[in-house]
Amino acid sequence: MSCGLRDVMEFETLGRPAVLAASSAFTGAADEQSVLLGQPDLRRVLVPHPIQDRSDDELRVLAGDAVEALLAAVAA
Amino acid sequence: MSPVELELLAIVKHDCPVCDQVLPALDSAGARLVSQSTAEQTAEQVARLSLTHTPELDPELALSARLDPDAVPALFLLQDGDERERVIGLDRERMVELAAAAGKSLVLDGLPALRPGCASRTRDPEVAAWLAARRARSEGRIRARELALGDLEDPIEALHDRGVTDGLPVVPPTPERVVAMLQHSSRHPQEVVAEVPPYGGVATVEKVAINAVMAGCAGPELPLVLAALQAACAEPFALHGLIATTAPAGPVVIVSGPYAERAQMNAHGNALGQGNRANATVGRALQLTIRNLGGGLPRREDRAAHGSPAKVGFAFPERLDETAPWAGLAHSRIGLGSEETGVTVFAGESPRLVVDQLAREPEALAASLAAGLESVASTRVRLAWDAMLVVGPEHGRVFRQAGWSRERLQDELFERTQSPAGSLVRGAGGIAEGLAPEWASDPEALVPKFPAADRILIAYTGGDAGLFSMVIGGWVSGTLGSDPQTVSVEPWR
Amino acid sequence: MALTVLDPTAERDPAGRPLAPRDHAPKTVALLDIRKPRGDVFLDELETLLRERGIEVLRETKPTFTKPAPADLRREIADRCDAVIEALAD
C-alpha cells in the first residue's frame, strides 16, 4: 500500500497523472501516507473490502464500478 | 484589597537545584506551581522531593513566554492574572514578603538568603528561536503560507520538487531562520518592496527574507537584497523585458559603500569569483526572489538562448579604500555621502577580461580598455548597447596618479570606441552584420559604440596584483532596453 | 521529523509537491499490477473496459509489491503512456 502511493507520487513527478486502486480498509493509512509524501491530494480510488475472498465475477463487478472514477482521477 | 484576588505563582523546572530547594516550601504554602519541564520530568521531581502537589505543565511554554522570566525559580504575585510583582531566583526575604501579600505563609528557614536561579527554558537558543517564530506569526509579522514537507521527503529534494530552486540546493526556509533573517532590517516584514514581473507577485520584506534564507545569506546581506530588488523593479530598469529577452543578460548588483564590509563582502582578490558567502548569496537571493515572486522561468517566460552563469546570481562590492581612484559608483550616480551605501543594478552578462600589462599612461590604458569595450555584443552593434568596465587596482592606479575623474575616463573611452562608418557597414570585412548602408554614406564619419559617455558605467574592485580590468557587457540601452538603477541601502537597514 | 518551511512564492499554486497536469483525456493508459493475489482478475477487467472506450492499454507488472516500482520501469511507463493506474492494493 505505502509503495503504491510512492509510485503514484513518482509518476506525478515524471509528469504522468496516476491513481492507485486500493481496498477501502486502507483509507486512513492512505490519507496519512499521502501527507507524509508531501502531497495530500495523491489520487486513490477505494474498492470495497474484502478483496481476497471475492470470486472472479465479483472482482469484475468491482472493476466495472471503479473504472469511471479511475479515469476521472487521471483526466481531471 | 482582599488577598483572595491575589495569586502566588511559581514557575520552576526539573533540572534546577534552586527550584529543588524552594519547591517543598512553595508546595506547603499552597502556591500555584507551573513547571517548564515535561510530564515525566516533573513527575520525577515530585517523587524526588516528595511534593504533595504536582506542578501544572506549561505546554508550548505559553505562560513562561508571557511572563518571560530570565531565570527560575520565578515567583509572581498576580492580580486577576496580571503581574504585580516578581522575585527571580532565591531571595528569602522578598519571597516571604511576596507570599504574605498573597495571604500565604512561606517558610524558607535554613535556606541561603540569596541564590541566583537557573536559566529559564525560554532562554534556550532553540526554544527562544521557536518562541520568536510563534510570536512573529501571532503578531502578524510573518504571514507566508506554511508548507509542511512530508516526513518521508528529504527536505533538500522536497524544495527542488516544489520548483522553488535555481537548480542548486537551497537552505530550507524554516520560520525560525526567516525570523532571524528579519532581524537584519528595521522595516516591517509586511511592507511591500515591489511587484515582480512578469506576473506581478507581491514581494514583501518577509518574502525577500524567505528567499534570502534559501540563497544562503547569513543575515546582514538582507538590506542589500531589499535595495537591489527595489532597484531592479523600478520601471526604467525594464525587468520584464530583461527576463523575456533572448539575450543572456541578467541583473548584476554592484554594492558601493561601507555596509558592504559590514555584510562581509569581498572587494579584493577573486571579488567576482567564488569563496565569499555574501558575494555569492546577495545576487542569488535577488534572482530567487525574482523567480519565486515573479514566476518567470527559463524556457517559458525567460527566453534566453544561452543565459550565463551570472544569472544564478552576480553581486560584488566596490573596493572603496585608499587605492580607489573615484568615489563609489552609487555615490556619484545619486549623490550619497561617503558614509552611506548604495546598490546599482545593471543589466549585464558574465564578465570578460581585458589585459594590459604595459600601459603606464592613462591615454594608452584608456585606448586598450576601449578596444575591450568596443567588442561588447559585436563591434558592429553601435549606439544601442550598454557596458560596465570594472577597473582593477593596478589599472586604477594609473588613472588615480594621473588625476583622471570617472567622468574623464568615460569621455576618453567614449571617444576611443568610435570607428569609421566604412569599417562598420554591412558586408565590410566580409561580415554580414553592420550598419545599414544609409548610415555609412560618409565612410570616414566616426560612429560611436555607445549612445553617450555616461552609458559606460565604471566600477572599481579586485585584488592588488594583476594588470587586468573586466568588461561586463550590458544589454539594449535606454527606452528600448534597460536603464541601470541606483538606490540607497540605508532605508532598508 | 516533518519540516515546516515558509512559502517563498506568490502563493498562487496549491501547496504540496506538484501533480502532473491533467489537461486532456489519456489516449494510452498503463495498468501496473502490484502483484498482490487476485489483482490480475481486476486488472484484466479494467483492460477490457478501457479498450472498449478506445483507450490503448499497456500491461506492466512490478517485480514485487513490497518495494516501489524500479526507476527504469517507471521511466519506461512514463515514456510510453499518458497516465497510470496501479492496482490492486489490499
XYZ file of C-alpha atoms in Angstrom:
659
model
C 0.000 0.000 0.000
C 2.637 2.517 1.004
C 4.712 1.561 -2.021
C 1.709 2.119 -4.274
C 1.314 5.765 -3.241
C 5.054 6.326 -3.542
C 4.778 5.100 -7.138
C 1.862 7.472 -7.736
C 3.924 10.404 -6.398
C 6.873 9.469 -8.601
C 4.691 9.180 -11.731
C 3.195 12.602 -10.996
C 6.730 13.990 -10.677
C 7.541 12.412 -14.066
C 4.554 14.298 -15.485
C 2.108 11.396 -15.761
C -1.225 11.524 -13.912
C -1.534 8.420 -11.763
C -4.032 6.763 -9.433
C -3.900 3.854 -7.030
C -6.806 1.398 -6.760
C -6.852 0.090 -3.198
C -9.032 -1.692 -0.713
C -11.296 0.557 1.352
C -9.716 -0.835 4.516
C -6.750 1.431 3.892
C -8.499 4.778 3.643
C -6.946 6.227 6.830
C -3.488 4.914 6.015
C -3.802 6.360 2.508
C -4.615 9.798 3.923
C -1.619 9.625 6.249
C 0.739 8.291 3.590
C -0.051 10.983 1.069
C 0.627 13.681 3.684
C 3.923 12.015 4.564
C 4.838 12.010 0.869
C 4.185 15.759 0.661
C 1.010 15.779 -1.424
C -2.296 15.134 0.360
C -4.140 15.065 -2.992
C -2.481 11.947 -4.405
C -5.261 10.182 -6.211
C -6.697 6.961 -4.870
C -9.902 5.088 -5.690
C -11.108 2.786 -2.960
C -12.632 -0.563 -3.769
C -14.896 -2.176 -1.159
C -13.069 -4.519 1.187
C -12.548 -7.533 1.150
C -10.578 -8.373 -1.974
C -9.037 -11.783 -1.375
C -12.278 -13.626 -0.641
C -14.125 -12.439 -3.718
C -14.986 -14.554 -6.720
C -13.735 -13.637 -10.185
C -17.190 -12.357 -11.132
C -17.355 -10.154 -8.021
C -13.938 -8.696 -8.839
C -15.082 -7.886 -12.370
C -18.085 -6.043 -10.954
C -15.765 -4.068 -8.658
C -13.644 -3.157 -11.687
C -16.739 -2.011 -13.560
C -17.809 0.080 -10.566
C -14.356 1.681 -10.281
C -13.420 2.397 -13.897
C -15.150 5.805 -14.209
C -13.573 7.084 -11.005
C -10.170 5.782 -12.079
C -10.386 7.526 -15.447
C -11.611 10.734 -13.836
C -8.668 10.642 -11.413
C -6.166 10.768 -14.276
C -8.061 13.090 -16.609
C -9.089 15.933 -14.293
C -7.586 44.761 48.642
C -8.627 41.327 49.709
C -5.941 38.654 49.447
C -8.480 36.398 47.740
C -7.983 38.289 44.429
C -4.241 37.766 44.522
C -2.438 34.658 43.291
C 1.000 33.362 44.166
C 2.506 31.659 41.115
C 5.862 29.883 40.913
C 7.479 28.856 37.599
C 10.058 26.095 38.020
C 11.836 23.376 36.062
C 13.037 19.910 36.947
C 16.771 20.299 36.392
C 17.389 23.328 38.619
C 18.896 22.790 42.090
C 17.499 26.107 43.348
C 13.978 25.068 42.291
C 14.578 21.832 44.219
C 15.473 23.879 47.291
C 12.379 26.074 47.324
C 9.734 23.743 45.906
C 8.887 21.910 49.141
C 8.220 25.227 50.909
C 6.210 26.601 47.968
C 4.281 23.363 47.881
C 3.427 23.589 51.595
C 2.483 27.251 51.267
C -0.080 26.384 48.618
C 1.492 28.405 45.803
C 0.320 27.641 42.262
C 3.178 25.665 40.756
C 3.896 25.593 36.996
C 6.771 23.575 35.519
C 8.587 24.252 32.243
C 9.571 20.582 32.069
C 7.800 17.589 30.557
C 5.255 15.447 32.378
C 7.811 12.704 33.000
C 10.480 15.107 34.197
C 8.008 16.849 36.514
C 6.764 13.564 37.953
C 10.343 12.560 38.698
C 10.942 15.836 40.533
C 7.696 15.467 42.512
C 8.763 11.991 43.599
C 12.294 13.074 44.422
C 11.138 15.999 46.591
C 8.042 14.232 47.955
C 5.803 17.135 46.950
C 2.114 16.905 47.801
C 1.009 18.824 44.695
C 2.142 18.078 41.151
C 3.065 21.270 39.284
C 0.929 22.122 36.268
C 2.644 21.792 32.915
C 3.258 24.793 30.647
C 2.652 23.273 27.220
C 4.410 25.206 24.460
C 5.801 27.440 27.245
C 2.914 29.846 26.698
C 2.792 31.117 30.279
C 6.582 31.320 30.547
C 6.716 33.284 27.297
C 4.029 35.684 28.510
C 5.636 36.420 31.891
C 9.137 35.898 30.392
C 11.355 35.378 33.482
C 15.114 35.264 32.808
C 15.572 32.529 35.362
C 13.722 30.049 37.536
C 12.510 29.672 40.203
C 10.404 32.723 39.379
C 7.799 33.774 41.925
C 4.972 36.043 40.811
C 2.244 37.955 42.556
C -0.673 38.031 40.133
C -3.866 40.042 40.446
C -6.578 38.817 38.085
C -3.870 37.188 36.037
C -1.752 40.348 35.712
C 1.682 40.592 37.272
C 2.061 42.904 40.233
C 5.487 41.848 41.371
C 8.108 39.167 40.860
C 11.105 37.611 42.570
C 13.619 35.809 40.344
C 15.856 33.183 41.930
C 16.080 32.538 45.657
C 15.748 35.738 47.665
C 14.436 34.588 51.007
C 13.241 37.873 52.401
C 11.488 39.098 49.263
C 9.913 35.739 48.547
C 8.425 35.549 52.017
C 7.086 39.103 51.643
C 5.575 38.363 48.251
C 3.877 35.253 49.571
C 2.479 37.188 52.521
C 0.997 39.760 50.152
C -0.923 36.864 48.617
C -2.012 35.726 52.012
C 0.315 32.718 52.018
C 2.799 31.732 54.667
C 6.082 30.758 53.039
C 8.712 29.220 55.328
C 12.235 29.272 53.909
C 14.199 28.823 57.134
C 17.515 27.072 56.699
C 17.859 28.085 53.040
C 20.536 30.543 51.851
C 19.455 34.188 51.900
C 20.298 34.679 48.248
C 20.966 32.325 45.400
C 20.604 33.032 41.672
C 18.397 30.625 39.809
C 18.956 28.736 36.562
C 18.176 29.994 33.075
C 14.518 29.765 32.141
C 13.863 27.266 29.354
C 12.646 30.162 27.251
C 16.284 31.300 27.087
C 17.471 28.046 25.495
C 18.530 29.203 21.971
C 16.447 26.621 20.113
C 13.406 27.233 22.269
C 13.888 31.000 22.036
C 14.007 30.774 18.239
C 10.844 28.694 18.126
C 9.059 31.079 20.514
C 10.180 34.063 18.421
C 8.768 32.427 15.306
C 5.484 31.699 17.026
C 5.257 35.254 18.335
C 6.055 36.652 14.877
C 3.171 34.629 13.417
C 0.697 35.620 16.112
C 1.684 39.298 15.795
C 1.182 39.208 12.024
C 4.805 39.877 11.197
C 5.003 36.505 9.486
C 2.138 35.802 7.095
C 3.579 33.470 4.465
C 1.802 30.174 3.936
C 3.415 27.270 5.744
C 4.472 24.336 3.607
C 4.565 21.082 5.522
C 7.200 18.898 3.918
C 6.310 15.226 4.178
C 8.059 13.109 6.801
C 9.128 10.799 4.017
C 10.556 13.620 1.942
C 14.162 14.684 2.065
C 13.947 18.452 2.774
C 16.508 19.348 0.112
C 14.788 17.216 -2.567
C 11.398 18.466 -1.431
C 12.343 22.054 -2.272
C 13.729 21.036 -5.672
C 10.485 19.111 -6.281
C 8.393 22.175 -5.500
C 10.198 24.138 -8.199
C 11.483 26.916 -5.956
C 15.212 26.467 -6.526
C 17.574 27.736 -9.207
C 18.953 24.256 -9.785
C 21.283 24.436 -6.787
C 20.077 23.228 -3.378
C 18.589 25.841 -1.091
C 18.556 26.269 2.674
C 15.088 25.230 3.912
C 13.372 28.469 4.999
C 12.023 27.424 8.408
C 10.074 30.037 10.355
C 12.949 30.242 12.858
C 15.505 31.035 10.145
C 13.242 33.581 8.484
C 12.516 35.366 11.778
C 16.257 35.508 12.492
C 16.874 36.913 8.983
C 14.230 39.605 9.524
C 16.226 40.953 12.499
C 18.587 42.465 9.932
C 16.134 45.027 8.655
C 14.159 47.513 10.704
C 11.385 47.506 8.118
C 8.109 45.791 8.920
C 8.040 42.330 7.325
C 4.720 43.064 5.618
C 5.958 46.190 3.849
C 5.817 45.802 0.094
C 9.182 46.146 -1.628
C 7.977 45.609 -5.192
C 5.575 43.840 -7.509
C 7.723 41.481 -9.529
C 7.300 40.855 -13.242
C 6.131 39.073 -15.256
C 3.144 38.049 -13.131
C 3.253 40.850 -10.562
C 3.731 38.768 -7.413
C 3.933 40.982 -4.334
C 7.367 40.856 -2.724
C 7.111 41.873 0.908
C 10.145 42.206 3.162
C 9.111 38.799 4.556
C 9.120 37.151 1.117
C 12.543 38.597 0.366
C 13.792 37.290 3.707
C 12.484 33.806 2.893
C 14.386 33.800 -0.396
C 17.471 35.269 1.275
C 17.472 32.345 3.718
C 17.161 29.952 0.786
C 20.048 31.635 -1.042
C 22.262 31.057 1.985
C 22.546 34.629 3.264
C 23.817 34.867 6.826
C 21.627 37.865 7.724
C 23.466 41.186 7.241
C 23.030 40.825 3.475
C 19.266 41.354 3.748
C 19.250 45.170 3.330
C 21.416 44.759 0.206
C 18.937 42.308 -1.302
C 15.979 44.546 -0.435
C 17.663 47.555 -2.038
C 18.634 45.508 -5.107
C 15.055 44.340 -5.574
C 13.745 47.886 -5.232
C 16.192 48.975 -7.934
C 15.512 46.002 -10.226
C 11.747 46.537 -10.121
C 11.962 50.272 -10.847
C 10.235 50.815 -14.165
C 13.212 52.193 -16.101
C 15.164 49.033 -15.349
C 12.655 47.121 -17.502
C 12.969 43.866 -15.586
C 10.102 42.310 -17.537
C 11.939 42.852 -20.804
C 15.211 41.656 -19.310
C 13.589 38.415 -18.183
C 11.918 37.850 -21.549
C 14.869 38.649 -23.820
C 16.720 36.046 -25.887
C 19.951 37.862 -24.943
C 21.927 36.482 -21.984
C 21.833 39.461 -19.618
C 20.532 39.379 -16.058
C 20.586 41.747 -13.074
C 24.119 42.493 -11.862
C 24.390 44.059 -8.393
C 27.208 46.474 -7.514
C 27.444 47.472 -3.853
C 29.189 50.759 -3.083
C 29.870 51.875 0.458
C 30.856 50.831 3.978
C 27.909 48.497 4.524
C 29.498 46.064 2.061
C 32.154 45.373 4.647
C 29.546 45.065 7.438
C 27.960 42.356 5.320
C 31.429 40.812 4.946
C 31.589 41.099 1.163
C 34.937 40.653 -0.567
C 36.281 43.522 -2.689
C 39.778 42.116 -3.014
C 41.203 39.153 -4.878
C 38.566 36.993 -6.586
C 35.840 39.589 -5.875
C 33.910 38.405 -8.934
C 34.604 34.766 -8.235
C 33.724 32.154 -5.679
C 34.525 31.722 -1.989
C 32.813 34.621 -0.245
C 29.396 33.949 1.222
C 27.922 37.439 0.843
C 29.252 37.924 -2.713
C 27.731 34.548 -3.642
C 24.382 34.953 -1.899
C 23.283 38.571 -2.484
C 22.895 38.091 -6.225
C 21.449 34.637 -5.747
C 18.859 35.906 -3.255
C 17.810 38.607 -5.733
C 17.354 36.071 -8.537
C 15.497 33.572 -6.343
C 13.145 36.348 -5.230
C 12.568 37.453 -8.821
C 11.931 33.873 -9.887
C 9.707 32.842 -6.998
C 7.633 36.005 -6.739
C 7.600 36.980 -10.402
C 7.090 33.490 -11.798
C 9.353 33.918 -14.844
C 11.064 30.602 -15.614
C 13.725 29.554 -18.135
C 12.319 28.422 -21.487
C 8.904 29.671 -20.517
C 8.847 33.441 -19.816
C 12.688 33.662 -19.714
C 13.640 33.154 -23.355
C 17.419 33.463 -23.067
C 19.127 31.432 -25.778
C 22.134 30.741 -23.572
C 21.826 32.827 -20.463
C 25.040 32.977 -18.446
C 26.492 31.802 -15.119
C 25.854 35.349 -13.903
C 22.120 34.610 -13.953
C 22.469 32.280 -10.957
C 23.466 35.460 -9.185
C 26.108 38.150 -9.660
C 26.901 40.696 -6.977
C 30.144 42.319 -5.956
C 31.275 45.253 -3.818
C 33.432 48.119 -4.964
C 36.769 48.474 -3.235
C 36.458 51.966 -1.787
C 39.713 52.153 0.157
C 42.751 54.437 -0.237
C 43.536 52.835 -3.609
C 40.198 53.853 -5.134
C 40.558 56.387 -7.936
C 36.981 57.610 -7.527
C 34.048 57.715 -5.162
C 31.640 54.793 -5.318
C 29.502 54.241 -8.398
C 26.333 54.660 -6.327
C 27.715 57.799 -4.670
C 28.389 59.511 -7.977
C 25.093 58.418 -9.516
C 22.720 59.548 -6.764
C 24.835 61.797 -4.576
C 25.307 59.665 -1.447
C 27.583 60.703 1.398
C 30.710 58.581 1.808
C 29.339 57.046 4.996
C 26.261 55.799 3.114
C 25.954 52.692 0.978
C 24.093 52.263 -2.298
C 23.434 49.450 -4.753
C 23.405 49.775 -8.510
C 21.589 47.176 -10.583
C 22.786 46.834 -14.161
C 21.519 44.514 -16.904
C 24.657 42.554 -17.720
C 26.235 39.293 -18.798
C 29.213 37.396 -17.376
C 32.440 39.402 -17.122
C 35.245 39.220 -19.656
C 38.920 40.064 -19.218
C 40.851 42.943 -20.744
C 44.605 42.514 -20.325
C 47.036 45.379 -20.477
C 50.380 44.741 -18.855
C 52.320 47.562 -20.451
C 50.360 50.828 -20.387
C 51.682 53.287 -17.808
C 49.988 56.385 -19.174
C 46.239 56.923 -18.871
C 45.716 57.621 -22.579
C 47.306 54.343 -23.612
C 45.425 52.396 -20.980
C 42.129 54.032 -21.973
C 42.768 53.063 -25.597
C 43.418 49.478 -24.597
C 40.326 49.208 -22.405
C 38.271 50.864 -25.128
C 39.162 48.054 -27.520
C 37.716 45.605 -24.995
C 34.565 47.682 -24.699
C 34.063 48.148 -28.410
C 33.613 44.432 -28.980
C 30.717 44.094 -26.480
C 27.901 42.161 -28.200
C 29.709 42.715 -31.511
C 31.842 45.540 -32.883
C 29.067 46.041 -35.406
C 26.467 46.841 -32.695
C 26.567 50.636 -32.383
C 24.687 53.255 -30.342
C 22.474 50.554 -28.886
C 24.188 48.688 -26.066
C 25.391 49.462 -22.531
C 28.521 48.164 -20.812
C 30.339 48.281 -17.490
C 34.092 48.464 -17.020
C 35.346 47.036 -13.721
C 38.749 48.620 -13.248
C 41.255 46.578 -11.248
C 43.659 48.193 -8.741
C 46.774 48.010 -10.896
C 44.954 49.774 -13.708
C 43.162 52.069 -11.281
C 46.499 53.332 -10.009
C 47.339 54.694 -13.476
C 44.160 56.795 -13.574
C 44.454 57.844 -9.958
C 48.029 59.032 -10.334
C 47.083 60.960 -13.460
C 44.181 62.564 -11.587
C 41.535 61.396 -14.061
C 37.994 61.599 -12.720
C 35.437 58.929 -13.525
C 33.761 61.335 -15.975
C 37.076 61.996 -17.707
C 37.627 58.276 -18.169
C 34.087 57.818 -19.506
C 34.662 60.622 -22.032
C 38.015 59.182 -23.106
C 36.524 55.709 -23.502
C 33.596 57.134 -25.469
C 35.979 58.903 -27.874
C 38.172 55.868 -28.320
C 35.280 53.476 -29.008
C 34.414 55.263 -32.208
C 35.169 53.704 -35.589
C 34.764 54.842 -39.206
C 31.383 54.033 -40.709
C 33.054 52.357 -43.667
C 34.524 49.680 -41.394
C 31.156 49.047 -39.760
C 28.779 48.865 -42.704
C 27.120 45.566 -43.560
C 29.441 43.494 -45.682
C 32.603 45.264 -44.584
C 35.359 42.762 -43.883
C 33.115 40.006 -45.207
C 30.824 40.330 -42.177
C 27.082 40.439 -42.905
C 26.231 42.369 -39.739
C 26.668 46.077 -39.523
C 25.240 49.486 -40.198
C 22.661 49.847 -42.897
C 24.302 51.469 -45.952
C 22.426 54.761 -45.484
C 24.299 55.240 -42.189
C 27.624 54.865 -43.964
C 27.237 57.370 -46.762
C 30.420 59.021 -45.479
C 32.770 56.088 -44.825
C 35.165 58.313 -42.839
C 32.498 59.527 -40.421
C 33.146 58.219 -36.909
C 30.335 56.212 -35.356
C 30.360 55.851 -31.575
C 29.921 52.479 -29.953
C 27.841 53.839 -27.104
C 24.882 56.237 -27.168
C 26.664 58.543 -24.698
C 29.735 58.593 -22.447
C 27.672 58.009 -19.325
C 26.318 54.724 -20.736
C 29.744 53.278 -19.921
C 29.465 52.529 -16.210
C 32.708 52.374 -14.278
C 33.227 50.388 -11.090
C 36.410 49.630 -9.134
C 37.291 46.398 -7.359
C 39.700 43.480 -7.255
C 42.992 42.169 -5.909
C 46.263 44.094 -5.662
C 48.177 42.098 -8.220
C 47.099 41.740 -11.818
C 47.209 44.237 -14.666
C 43.637 43.436 -15.585
C 40.250 45.035 -15.825
C 36.961 43.332 -16.571
C 34.265 44.255 -19.077
C 30.682 43.343 -18.244
C 28.684 43.525 -21.455
C 25.268 45.003 -20.970
C 22.045 44.915 -22.843
C 19.994 47.217 -25.005
C 20.182 50.799 -23.790
C 17.590 53.346 -22.965
C 13.891 53.297 -23.688
C 14.045 50.155 -25.825
C 16.006 48.347 -23.127
C 17.137 48.890 -19.570
C 18.448 51.829 -17.571
C 20.775 50.997 -14.678
C 19.169 51.935 -11.352
C 20.849 53.029 -8.117
C 19.210 53.213 -4.702
C 20.428 53.780 -1.163
C 20.716 50.809 1.182
C 20.215 52.990 4.289
C 16.386 52.893 4.378
C 16.477 49.096 4.277
C 18.750 48.588 7.279
C 10.570 14.962 11.864
C 8.438 16.696 9.272
C 9.889 20.083 8.405
C 7.769 23.200 8.033
C 9.069 25.956 5.786
C 7.629 29.281 4.720
C 6.413 29.610 1.136
C 8.869 31.694 -0.920
C 6.438 32.250 -3.801
C 3.482 34.488 -4.545
C 1.311 31.594 -3.314
C -0.701 31.227 -6.480
C -0.187 27.494 -6.781
C -1.598 24.868 -4.434
C 0.775 23.818 -1.659
C 2.326 20.374 -1.803
C 4.507 18.572 -4.272
C 3.267 19.382 -7.762
C 0.926 16.983 -9.519
C 1.159 16.292 -13.229
C -1.024 18.479 -15.449
C -4.363 16.908 -16.289
C -5.361 18.830 -19.352
C -6.618 16.060 -21.608
C -8.121 12.600 -21.523
C -5.419 9.939 -21.768
C -5.035 8.002 -25.004
C -2.733 5.325 -23.585
C -3.013 4.081 -20.006
C -0.550 1.835 -18.198
C -2.143 -0.743 -15.907
C 0.536 -1.503 -13.348
C -0.024 -4.729 -11.438
C 1.493 -4.678 -7.973
C 1.266 -8.469 -7.918
C -0.976 -8.997 -4.945
C -3.127 -12.120 -5.397
C -6.415 -11.635 -7.358
C -5.245 -8.266 -8.690
C -4.844 -9.747 -12.165
C -8.579 -10.519 -12.415
C -9.421 -6.918 -11.519
C -6.859 -5.599 -13.992
C -7.987 -7.928 -16.821
C -11.483 -6.487 -16.476
C -10.177 -2.914 -16.373
C -8.196 -3.607 -19.547
C -11.344 -4.827 -21.331
C -13.353 -1.819 -20.152
C -10.651 0.661 -21.198
C -10.213 -0.894 -24.639
C -13.982 -0.676 -25.125
C -13.598 3.070 -24.588
C -10.954 3.269 -27.318
C -8.103 3.701 -24.877
C -4.870 1.850 -25.560
C -3.647 -0.225 -22.649
C -0.128 -1.232 -21.663
C 0.078 -4.002 -19.038
C 3.078 -3.885 -16.726
C 3.997 -5.718 -13.561
C 6.059 -4.671 -10.579
C 8.711 -7.205 -9.559
C 7.323 -7.091 -6.014
C 4.605 -5.249 -4.102
C 6.976 -4.731 -1.171
C 9.057 -2.015 -2.802
C 8.357 0.998 -5.024
C 8.492 0.326 -8.745
C 12.057 0.329 -10.106
C 13.109 3.645 -11.660
C 13.670 2.032 -15.080
C 10.147 0.629 -15.120
C 8.675 3.994 -14.105
C 10.674 5.755 -16.793
C 9.589 3.258 -19.455
C 5.934 3.584 -18.444
C 6.185 7.388 -18.451
C 7.713 7.320 -21.939
C 5.039 5.059 -23.399
C 1.834 6.132 -21.628
C -0.176 9.260 -20.788
C -1.454 8.018 -17.421
C -1.036 5.206 -14.925
C -3.491 3.078 -12.953
C -1.796 0.985 -10.287
C -3.788 -1.864 -8.722
C -4.864 -3.644 -6.630
C -3.584 -2.718 -3.194
C -5.091 -4.796 -0.449
